[in-house]
Amino acid sequence: MDDKKTVGSPDRDRVNVNEDYEVQYWTEKFGVSADELKAAVKAAGTSATAVEAYLKKK
């Protein structure tokens, strides 16, 4: 389970699509829908850098 009290770099290096607040954060950050975010994580993995690169290629 994700510790909601501990946020910062380690927490922001990975995209966790199983937590609603994480989905909200990343969809706003990348400007995509939840479905687009989940598809990107499925294709690129949970690394925020990889997900961002994948979304920019689309």
PQR file with spaces between the fields and no chain letter, atoms N, CA, C, O and H, PARSE charges and radii, in Angstrom:
ATOM       1  N    MET     1       0.845   -1.190    0.000 -0.4000 1.5000
ATOM       2  CA   MET     1       0.000    0.000    0.000 -0.0000 2.0000
ATOM       3  C    MET     1       0.883    1.243    0.000  0.5500 1.7000
ATOM       4  O    MET     1       1.942    1.269    0.626 -0.5500 1.4000
ATOM       5  N    ASP     2       0.451    2.224   -0.679 -0.4000 1.5000
ATOM       6  CA   ASP     2       1.188    3.470   -0.795 -0.0000 2.0000
ATOM       7  C    ASP     2       1.015    4.298    0.477  0.5500 1.7000
ATOM       8  O    ASP     2      -0.108    4.482    0.947 -0.5500 1.4000
ATOM       9  H    ASP     2      -0.409    2.203   -1.187  0.4000 1.0000
ATOM      10  N    ASP     3       2.107    4.793    1.030 -0.4000 1.5000
ATOM      11  CA   ASP     3       2.050    5.633    2.213 -0.0000 2.0000
ATOM      12  C    ASP     3       1.739    7.065    1.786  0.5500 1.7000
ATOM      13  O    ASP     3       2.603    7.760    1.251 -0.5500 1.4000
ATOM      14  H    ASP     3       3.019    4.644    0.648  0.4000 1.0000
ATOM      15  N    LYS     4       0.524    7.494    2.018 -0.4000 1.5000
ATOM      16  CA   LYS     4       0.076    8.815    1.556 -0.0000 2.0000
ATOM      17  C    LYS     4       0.755    9.954    2.310  0.5500 1.7000
ATOM      18  O    LYS     4       0.728   11.100    1.861 -0.5500 1.4000
ATOM      19  H    LYS     4      -0.178    6.930    2.452  0.4000 1.0000
ATOM      20  N    LYS     5       1.361    9.646    3.451 -0.4000 1.5000
ATOM      21  CA   LYS     5       2.062   10.677    4.214 -0.0000 2.0000
ATOM      22  C    LYS     5       3.464   10.926    3.663  0.5500 1.7000
ATOM      23  O    LYS     5       4.058   11.974    3.913 -0.5500 1.4000
ATOM      24  H    LYS     5       1.383    8.715    3.817  0.4000 1.0000
ATOM      25  N    THR     6       3.986    9.962    2.915 -0.4000 1.5000
ATOM      26  CA   THR     6       5.335   10.072    2.377 -0.0000 2.0000
ATOM      27  C    THR     6       5.254   10.333    0.881  0.5500 1.7000
ATOM      28  O    THR     6       5.000    9.420    0.095 -0.5500 1.4000
ATOM      29  H    THR     6       3.504    9.110    2.712  0.4000 1.0000
ATOM      30  N    VAL     7       5.468   11.571    0.500 -0.4000 1.5000
ATOM      31  CA   VAL     7       5.490   11.905   -0.921 -0.0000 2.0000
ATOM      32  C    VAL     7       6.806   12.581   -1.222  0.5500 1.7000
ATOM      33  O    VAL     7       7.496   13.049   -0.316 -0.5500 1.4000
ATOM      34  H    VAL     7       5.674   12.312    1.139  0.4000 1.0000
ATOM      35  N    GLY     8       7.144   12.631   -2.457 -0.4000 1.5000
ATOM      36  CA   GLY     8       8.414   13.235   -2.833 -0.0000 2.0000
ATOM      37  C    GLY     8       8.995   12.503   -4.005  0.5500 1.7000
ATOM      38  O    GLY     8       8.274   11.842   -4.752 -0.5500 1.4000
ATOM      39  H    GLY     8       6.583   12.251   -3.193  0.4000 1.0000
ATOM      40  N    SER     9      10.268   12.610   -4.172 -0.4000 1.5000
ATOM      41  CA   SER     9      10.919   12.056   -5.350 -0.0000 2.0000
ATOM      42  C    SER     9      10.653   10.568   -5.571  0.5500 1.7000
ATOM      43  O    SER     9      10.225   10.199   -6.664 -0.5500 1.4000
ATOM      44  H    SER     9      10.854   13.147   -3.565  0.4000 1.0000
ATOM      45  N    PRO    10      10.885    9.702   -4.595 -0.5600 1.5000
ATOM      46  CA   PRO    10      10.637    8.283   -4.867  0.2800 2.0000
ATOM      47  C    PRO    10       9.195    8.011   -5.281  0.5500 1.7000
ATOM      48  O    PRO    10       8.941    7.168   -6.141 -0.5500 1.4000
ATOM      49  N    ASP    11       8.250    8.726   -4.666 -0.4000 1.5000
ATOM      50  CA   ASP    11       6.843    8.552   -4.979 -0.0000 2.0000
ATOM      51  C    ASP    11       6.512    9.087   -6.358  0.5500 1.7000
ATOM      52  O    ASP    11       5.608    8.568   -7.014 -0.5500 1.4000
ATOM      53  H    ASP    11       8.456    9.411   -3.968  0.4000 1.0000
ATOM      54  N    ARG    12       7.205   10.091   -6.808 -0.4000 1.5000
ATOM      55  CA   ARG    12       6.903   10.722   -8.083 -0.0000 2.0000
ATOM      56  C    ARG    12       7.718   10.149   -9.240  0.5500 1.7000
ATOM      57  O    ARG    12       7.619   10.638  -10.365 -0.5500 1.4000
ATOM      58  H    ARG    12       7.939   10.513   -6.275  0.4000 1.0000
ATOM      59  N    ASP    13       8.515    9.129   -8.980 -0.4000 1.5000
ATOM      60  CA   ASP    13       9.265    8.472  -10.050 -0.0000 2.0000
ATOM      61  C    ASP    13       8.476    7.332  -10.672  0.5500 1.7000
ATOM      62  O    ASP    13       8.837    6.824  -11.733 -0.5500 1.4000
ATOM      63  H    ASP    13       8.596    8.732   -8.067  0.4000 1.0000
ATOM      64  N    ARG    14       7.413    6.937  -10.020 -0.4000 1.5000
ATOM      65  CA   ARG    14       6.585    5.815  -10.475 -0.0000 2.0000
ATOM      66  C    ARG    14       5.138    6.234  -10.593  0.5500 1.7000
ATOM      67  O    ARG    14       4.641    7.027   -9.793 -0.5500 1.4000
ATOM      68  H    ARG    14       7.119    7.350   -9.158  0.4000 1.0000
ATOM      69  N    VAL    15       4.466    5.699  -11.593 -0.4000 1.5000
ATOM      70  CA   VAL    15       3.048    5.974  -11.805 -0.0000 2.0000
ATOM      71  C    VAL    15       2.269    4.780  -11.272  0.5500 1.7000
ATOM      72  O    VAL    15       2.436    3.661  -11.758 -0.5500 1.4000
ATOM      73  H    VAL    15       4.870    5.055  -12.243  0.4000 1.0000
ATOM      74  N    ASN    16       1.425    5.008  -10.285 -0.4000 1.5000
ATOM      75  CA   ASN    16       0.600    3.950   -9.707 -0.0000 2.0000
ATOM      76  C    ASN    16      -0.845    4.196  -10.118  0.5500 1.7000
ATOM      77  O    ASN    16      -1.499    5.099   -9.597 -0.5500 1.4000
ATOM      78  H    ASN    16       1.290    5.917   -9.890  0.4000 1.0000
ATOM      79  N    VAL    17      -1.342    3.392  -11.055 -0.4000 1.5000
ATOM      80  CA   VAL    17      -2.705    3.596  -11.561 -0.0000 2.0000
ATOM      81  C    VAL    17      -3.749    2.920  -10.677  0.5500 1.7000
ATOM      82  O    VAL    17      -4.938    2.932  -10.996 -0.5500 1.4000
ATOM      83  H    VAL    17      -0.811    2.658  -11.478  0.4000 1.0000
ATOM      84  N    ASN    18      -3.304    2.329   -9.560 -0.4000 1.5000
ATOM      85  CA   ASN    18      -4.232    1.659   -8.648 -0.0000 2.0000
ATOM      86  C    ASN    18      -4.680    2.564   -7.500  0.5500 1.7000
ATOM      87  O    ASN    18      -5.481    2.149   -6.662 -0.5500 1.4000
ATOM      88  H    ASN    18      -2.338    2.320   -9.300  0.4000 1.0000
ATOM      89  N    GLU    19      -4.173    3.783   -7.456 -0.4000 1.5000
ATOM      90  CA   GLU    19      -4.573    4.751   -6.435 -0.0000 2.0000
ATOM      91  C    GLU    19      -5.213    5.945   -7.143  0.5500 1.7000
ATOM      92  O    GLU    19      -4.601    6.571   -8.009 -0.5500 1.4000
ATOM      93  H    GLU    19      -3.522    4.120   -8.136  0.4000 1.0000
ATOM      94  N    ASP    20      -6.453    6.250   -6.762 -0.4000 1.5000
ATOM      95  CA   ASP    20      -7.192    7.326   -7.434 -0.0000 2.0000
ATOM      96  C    ASP    20      -6.455    8.664   -7.402  0.5500 1.7000
ATOM      97  O    ASP    20      -6.428    9.386   -8.399 -0.5500 1.4000
ATOM      98  H    ASP    20      -6.950    5.742   -6.059  0.4000 1.0000
ATOM      99  N    TYR    21      -5.852    8.997   -6.244 -0.4000 1.5000
ATOM     100  CA   TYR    21      -5.172   10.289   -6.152 -0.0000 2.0000
ATOM     101  C    TYR    21      -3.934   10.328   -7.055  0.5500 1.7000
ATOM     102  O    TYR    21      -3.557   11.392   -7.547 -0.5500 1.4000
ATOM     103  H    TYR    21      -5.874    8.411   -5.434  0.4000 1.0000
ATOM     104  N    GLU    22      -3.309    9.177   -7.269 -0.4000 1.5000
ATOM     105  CA   GLU    22      -2.154    9.114   -8.178 -0.0000 2.0000
ATOM     106  C    GLU    22      -2.626    9.306   -9.622  0.5500 1.7000
ATOM     107  O    GLU    22      -2.005   10.043  -10.388 -0.5500 1.4000
ATOM     108  H    GLU    22      -3.615    8.314   -6.869  0.4000 1.0000
ATOM     109  N    VAL    23      -3.708    8.652   -9.984 -0.4000 1.5000
ATOM     110  CA   VAL    23      -4.265    8.795  -11.335 -0.0000 2.0000
ATOM     111  C    VAL    23      -4.615   10.256  -11.577  0.5500 1.7000
ATOM     112  O    VAL    23      -4.326   10.795  -12.645 -0.5500 1.4000
ATOM     113  H    VAL    23      -4.213    8.053   -9.362  0.4000 1.0000
ATOM     114  N    GLN    24      -5.237   10.900  -10.591 -0.4000 1.5000
ATOM     115  CA   GLN    24      -5.597   12.310  -10.740 -0.0000 2.0000
ATOM     116  C    GLN    24      -4.349   13.164  -10.935  0.5500 1.7000
ATOM     117  O    GLN    24      -4.328   14.031  -11.809 -0.5500 1.4000
ATOM     118  H    GLN    24      -5.473   10.462   -9.723  0.4000 1.0000
ATOM     119  N    TYR    25      -3.311   12.934  -10.138 -0.4000 1.5000
ATOM     120  CA   TYR    25      -2.072   13.702  -10.249 -0.0000 2.0000
ATOM     121  C    TYR    25      -1.459   13.550  -11.641  0.5500 1.7000
ATOM     122  O    TYR    25      -1.143   14.543  -12.296 -0.5500 1.4000
ATOM     123  H    TYR    25      -3.328   12.230   -9.428  0.4000 1.0000
ATOM     124  N    TRP    26      -1.293   12.308  -12.088 -0.4000 1.5000
ATOM     125  CA   TRP    26      -0.595   12.060  -13.354 -0.0000 2.0000
ATOM     126  C    TRP    26      -1.417   12.491  -14.562  0.5500 1.7000
ATOM     127  O    TRP    26      -0.851   12.967  -15.547 -0.5500 1.4000
ATOM     128  H    TRP    26      -1.550   11.501  -11.556  0.4000 1.0000
ATOM     129  N    THR    27      -2.748   12.335  -14.512 -0.4000 1.5000
ATOM     130  CA   THR    27      -3.546   12.782  -15.659 -0.0000 2.0000
ATOM     131  C    THR    27      -3.465   14.301  -15.804  0.5500 1.7000
ATOM     132  O    THR    27      -3.410   14.818  -16.920 -0.5500 1.4000
ATOM     133  H    THR    27      -3.208   11.948  -13.712  0.4000 1.0000
ATOM     134  N    GLU    28      -3.457   15.012  -14.680 -0.4000 1.5000
ATOM     135  CA   GLU    28      -3.315   16.469  -14.743 -0.0000 2.0000
ATOM     136  C    GLU    28      -1.914   16.863  -15.201  0.5500 1.7000
ATOM     137  O    GLU    28      -1.755   17.782  -16.005 -0.5500 1.4000
ATOM     138  H    GLU    28      -3.502   14.591  -13.774  0.4000 1.0000
ATOM     139  N    LYS    29      -0.907   16.172  -14.691 -0.4000 1.5000
ATOM     140  CA   LYS    29       0.483   16.490  -15.050 -0.0000 2.0000
ATOM     141  C    LYS    29       0.734   16.280  -16.536  0.5500 1.7000
ATOM     142  O    LYS    29       1.374   17.108  -17.184 -0.5500 1.4000
ATOM     143  H    LYS    29      -1.036   15.426  -14.038  0.4000 1.0000
ATOM     144  N    PHE    30       0.229   15.167  -17.081 -0.4000 1.5000
ATOM     145  CA   PHE    30       0.483   14.842  -18.482 -0.0000 2.0000
ATOM     146  C    PHE    30      -0.612   15.341  -19.425  0.5500 1.7000
ATOM     147  O    PHE    30      -0.436   15.290  -20.643 -0.5500 1.4000
ATOM     148  H    PHE    30      -0.291   14.494  -16.555  0.4000 1.0000
ATOM     149  N    GLY    31      -1.725   15.817  -18.896 -0.4000 1.5000
ATOM     150  CA   GLY    31      -2.814   16.317  -19.730 -0.0000 2.0000
ATOM     151  C    GLY    31      -3.494   15.227  -20.541  0.5500 1.7000
ATOM     152  O    GLY    31      -3.794   15.414  -21.720 -0.5500 1.4000
ATOM     153  H    GLY    31      -1.868   15.859  -17.907  0.4000 1.0000
ATOM     154  N    VAL    32      -3.735   14.087  -19.903 -0.4000 1.5000
ATOM     155  CA   VAL    32      -4.364   12.950  -20.581 -0.0000 2.0000
ATOM     156  C    VAL    32      -5.526   12.441  -19.731  0.5500 1.7000
ATOM     157  O    VAL    32      -5.687   12.830  -18.574 -0.5500 1.4000
ATOM     158  H    VAL    32      -3.491   13.935  -18.945  0.4000 1.0000
ATOM     159  N    SER    33      -6.324   11.569  -20.323 -0.4000 1.5000
ATOM     160  CA   SER    33      -7.419   10.945  -19.584 -0.0000 2.0000
ATOM     161  C    SER    33      -6.874    9.777  -18.760  0.5500 1.7000
ATOM     162  O    SER    33      -5.741    9.339  -18.963 -0.5500 1.4000
ATOM     163  H    SER    33      -6.193   11.253  -21.263  0.4000 1.0000
ATOM     164  N    ALA    34      -7.679    9.285  -17.842 -0.4000 1.5000
ATOM     165  CA   ALA    34      -7.287    8.130  -17.025 -0.0000 2.0000
ATOM     166  C    ALA    34      -7.039    6.908  -17.912  0.5500 1.7000
ATOM     167  O    ALA    34      -6.099    6.149  -17.676 -0.5500 1.4000
ATOM     168  H    ALA    34      -8.599    9.640  -17.677  0.4000 1.0000
ATOM     169  N    ASP    35      -7.874    6.722  -18.926 -0.4000 1.5000
ATOM     170  CA   ASP    35      -7.695    5.576  -19.825 -0.0000 2.0000
ATOM     171  C    ASP    35      -6.392    5.686  -20.612  0.5500 1.7000
ATOM     172  O    ASP    35      -5.686    4.695  -20.799 -0.5500 1.4000
ATOM     173  H    ASP    35      -8.637    7.339  -19.118  0.4000 1.0000
ATOM     174  N    GLU    36      -6.076    6.906  -21.074 -0.4000 1.5000
ATOM     175  CA   GLU    36      -4.807    7.105  -21.796 -0.0000 2.0000
ATOM     176  C    GLU    36      -3.617    6.843  -20.882  0.5500 1.7000
ATOM     177  O    GLU    36      -2.624    6.246  -21.298 -0.5500 1.4000
ATOM     178  H    GLU    36      -6.649    7.711  -20.922  0.4000 1.0000
ATOM     179  N    LEU    37      -3.722    7.292  -19.639 -0.4000 1.5000
ATOM     180  CA   LEU    37      -2.647    7.068  -18.674 -0.0000 2.0000
ATOM     181  C    LEU    37      -2.450    5.570  -18.429  0.5500 1.7000
ATOM     182  O    LEU    37      -1.321    5.080  -18.449 -0.5500 1.4000
ATOM     183  H    LEU    37      -4.528    7.777  -19.301  0.4000 1.0000
ATOM     184  N    LYS    38      -3.533    4.855  -18.202 -0.4000 1.5000
ATOM     185  CA   LYS    38      -3.447    3.413  -17.935 -0.0000 2.0000
ATOM     186  C    LYS    38      -2.873    2.666  -19.136  0.5500 1.7000
ATOM     187  O    LYS    38      -2.090    1.732  -18.967 -0.5500 1.4000
ATOM     188  H    LYS    38      -4.450    5.254  -18.186  0.4000 1.0000
ATOM     189  N    ALA    39      -3.253    3.066  -20.336 -0.4000 1.5000
ATOM     190  CA   ALA    39      -2.711    2.440  -21.546 -0.0000 2.0000
ATOM     191  C    ALA    39      -1.213    2.713  -21.663  0.5500 1.7000
ATOM     192  O    ALA    39      -0.447    1.833  -22.057 -0.5500 1.4000
ATOM     193  H    ALA    39      -3.889    3.826  -20.474  0.4000 1.0000
ATOM     194  N    ALA    40      -0.797    3.928  -21.321 -0.4000 1.5000
ATOM     195  CA   ALA    40       0.619    4.284  -21.384 -0.0000 2.0000
ATOM     196  C    ALA    40       1.429    3.485  -20.377  0.5500 1.7000
ATOM     197  O    ALA    40       2.530    3.029  -20.688 -0.5500 1.4000
ATOM     198  H    ALA    40      -1.419    4.643  -21.000  0.4000 1.0000
ATOM     199  N    VAL    41       0.891    3.308  -19.161 -0.4000 1.5000
ATOM     200  CA   VAL    41       1.579    2.516  -18.136 -0.0000 2.0000
ATOM     201  C    VAL    41       1.679    1.053  -18.577  0.5500 1.7000
ATOM     202  O    VAL    41       2.700    0.399  -18.363 -0.5500 1.4000
ATOM     203  H    VAL    41      -0.003    3.678  -18.908  0.4000 1.0000
ATOM     204  N    LYS    42       0.612    0.554  -19.191 -0.4000 1.5000
ATOM     205  CA   LYS    42       0.627   -0.826  -19.678 -0.0000 2.0000
ATOM     206  C    LYS    42       1.687   -1.005  -20.769  0.5500 1.7000
ATOM     207  O    LYS    42       2.361   -2.034  -20.824 -0.5500 1.4000
ATOM     208  H    LYS    42      -0.217    1.085  -19.365  0.4000 1.0000
ATOM     209  N    ALA    43       1.827   -0.013  -21.622 -0.4000 1.5000
ATOM     210  CA   ALA    43       2.779   -0.095  -22.733 -0.0000 2.0000
ATOM     211  C    ALA    43       4.216    0.221  -22.314  0.5500 1.7000
ATOM     212  O    ALA    43       5.156   -0.415  -22.791 -0.5500 1.4000
ATOM     213  H    ALA    43       1.279    0.823  -21.577  0.4000 1.0000
ATOM     214  N    ALA    44       4.387    1.204  -21.420 -0.4000 1.5000
ATOM     215  CA   ALA    44       5.734    1.704  -21.123 -0.0000 2.0000
ATOM     216  C    ALA    44       6.262    1.300  -19.744  0.5500 1.7000
ATOM     217  O    ALA    44       7.455    1.438  -19.474 -0.5500 1.4000
ATOM     218  H    ALA    44       3.624    1.721  -21.032  0.4000 1.0000
ATOM     219  N    GLY    45       5.380    0.801  -18.869 -0.4000 1.5000
ATOM     220  CA   GLY    45       5.801    0.471  -17.514 -0.0000 2.0000
ATOM     221  C    GLY    45       5.450    1.596  -16.558  0.5500 1.7000
ATOM     222  O    GLY    45       4.808    2.571  -16.947 -0.5500 1.4000
ATOM     223  H    GLY    45       4.411    0.689  -19.089  0.4000 1.0000
ATOM     224  N    THR    46       5.870    1.461  -15.308 -0.4000 1.5000
ATOM     225  CA   THR    46       5.456    2.419  -14.280 -0.0000 2.0000
ATOM     226  C    THR    46       6.408    3.595  -14.104  0.5500 1.7000
ATOM     227  O    THR    46       6.119    4.499  -13.320 -0.5500 1.4000
ATOM     228  H    THR    46       6.392    0.668  -14.992  0.4000 1.0000
ATOM     229  N    SER    47       7.519    3.607  -14.802 -0.4000 1.5000
ATOM     230  CA   SER    47       8.448    4.729  -14.695 -0.0000 2.0000
ATOM     231  C    SER    47       7.794    5.993  -15.255  0.5500 1.7000
ATOM     232  O    SER    47       7.318    6.005  -16.391 -0.5500 1.4000
ATOM     233  H    SER    47       7.754    2.873  -15.439  0.4000 1.0000
ATOM     234  N    ALA    48       7.775    7.053  -14.449 -0.4000 1.5000
ATOM     235  CA   ALA    48       7.165    8.310  -14.896 -0.0000 2.0000
ATOM     236  C    ALA    48       7.851    8.838  -16.150  0.5500 1.7000
ATOM     237  O    ALA    48       7.189    9.376  -17.037 -0.5500 1.4000
ATOM     238  H    ALA    48       8.162    7.044  -13.527  0.4000 1.0000
ATOM     239  N    THR    49       9.159    8.691  -16.231 -0.4000 1.5000
ATOM     240  CA   THR    49       9.909    9.151  -17.396 -0.0000 2.0000
ATOM     241  C    THR    49       9.497    8.374  -18.650  0.5500 1.7000
ATOM     242  O    THR    49       9.311    8.961  -19.716 -0.5500 1.4000
ATOM     243  H    THR    49       9.697    8.255  -15.510  0.4000 1.0000
ATOM     244  N    ALA    50       9.358    7.054  -18.515 -0.4000 1.5000
ATOM     245  CA   ALA    50       8.964    6.220  -19.650 -0.0000 2.0000
ATOM     246  C    ALA    50       7.537    6.522  -20.092  0.5500 1.7000
ATOM     247  O    ALA    50       7.249    6.565  -21.288 -0.5500 1.4000
ATOM     248  H    ALA    50       9.509    6.577  -17.649  0.4000 1.0000
ATOM     249  N    VAL    51       6.650    6.731  -19.129 -0.4000 1.5000
ATOM     250  CA   VAL    51       5.254    7.043  -19.454 -0.0000 2.0000
ATOM     251  C    VAL    51       5.176    8.386  -20.176  0.5500 1.7000
ATOM     252  O    VAL    51       4.458    8.526  -21.166 -0.5500 1.4000
ATOM     253  H    VAL    51       6.885    6.696  -18.157  0.4000 1.0000
ATOM     254  N    GLU    52       5.912    9.360  -19.679 -0.4000 1.5000
ATOM     255  CA   GLU    52       5.922   10.682  -20.321 -0.0000 2.0000
ATOM     256  C    GLU    52       6.449   10.589  -21.752  0.5500 1.7000
ATOM     257  O    GLU    52       5.881   11.190  -22.664 -0.5500 1.4000
ATOM     258  H    GLU    52       6.495    9.245  -18.874  0.4000 1.0000
ATOM     259  N    ALA    53       7.526    9.840  -21.948 -0.4000 1.5000
ATOM     260  CA   ALA    53       8.105    9.685  -23.292 -0.0000 2.0000
ATOM     261  C    ALA    53       7.098    8.979  -24.221  0.5500 1.7000
ATOM     262  O    ALA    53       6.945    9.360  -25.381 -0.5500 1.4000
ATOM     263  H    ALA    53       7.987    9.352  -21.207  0.4000 1.0000
ATOM     264  N    TYR    54       6.434    7.978  -23.712 -0.4000 1.5000
ATOM     265  CA   TYR    54       5.438    7.252  -24.500 -0.0000 2.0000
ATOM     266  C    TYR    54       4.302    8.190  -24.923  0.5500 1.7000
ATOM     267  O    TYR    54       3.884    8.183  -26.081 -0.5500 1.4000
ATOM     268  H    TYR    54       6.558    7.669  -22.769  0.4000 1.0000
ATOM     269  N    LEU    55       3.812    8.989  -23.986 -0.4000 1.5000
ATOM     270  CA   LEU    55       2.711    9.897  -24.293 -0.0000 2.0000
ATOM     271  C    LEU    55       3.118   10.969  -25.281  0.5500 1.7000
ATOM     272  O    LEU    55       2.298   11.396  -26.094 -0.5500 1.4000
ATOM     273  H    LEU    55       4.152    8.995  -23.046  0.4000 1.0000
ATOM     274  N    LYS    56       4.360   11.415  -25.233 -0.4000 1.5000
ATOM     275  CA   LYS    56       4.837   12.457  -26.160 -0.0000 2.0000
ATOM     276  C    LYS    56       4.961   11.919  -27.575  0.5500 1.7000
ATOM     277  O    LYS    56       4.836   12.677  -28.536 -0.5500 1.4000
ATOM     278  H    LYS    56       5.026   11.069  -24.573  0.4000 1.0000
ATOM     279  N    LYS    57       5.207   10.619  -27.719 -0.4000 1.5000
ATOM     280  CA   LYS    57       5.324   10.005  -29.048 -0.0000 2.0000
ATOM     281  C    LYS    57       3.974    9.877  -29.738  0.5500 1.7000
ATOM     282  O    LYS    57       3.903    9.833  -30.966 -0.5500 1.4000
ATOM     283  H    LYS    57       5.308   10.003  -26.938  0.4000 1.0000
ATOM     284  N    LYS    58       2.912    9.818  -28.959 -0.4000 1.5000
ATOM     285  CA   LYS    58       1.574    9.599  -29.525 -0.0000 2.0000
ATOM     286  C    LYS    58       1.075   10.796  -30.286  0.5500 1.7000
ATOM     287  O    LYS    58      -0.033   10.769  -30.821 -0.5500 1.4000
ATOM     288  H    LYS    58       2.970    9.854  -27.961  0.4000 1.0000
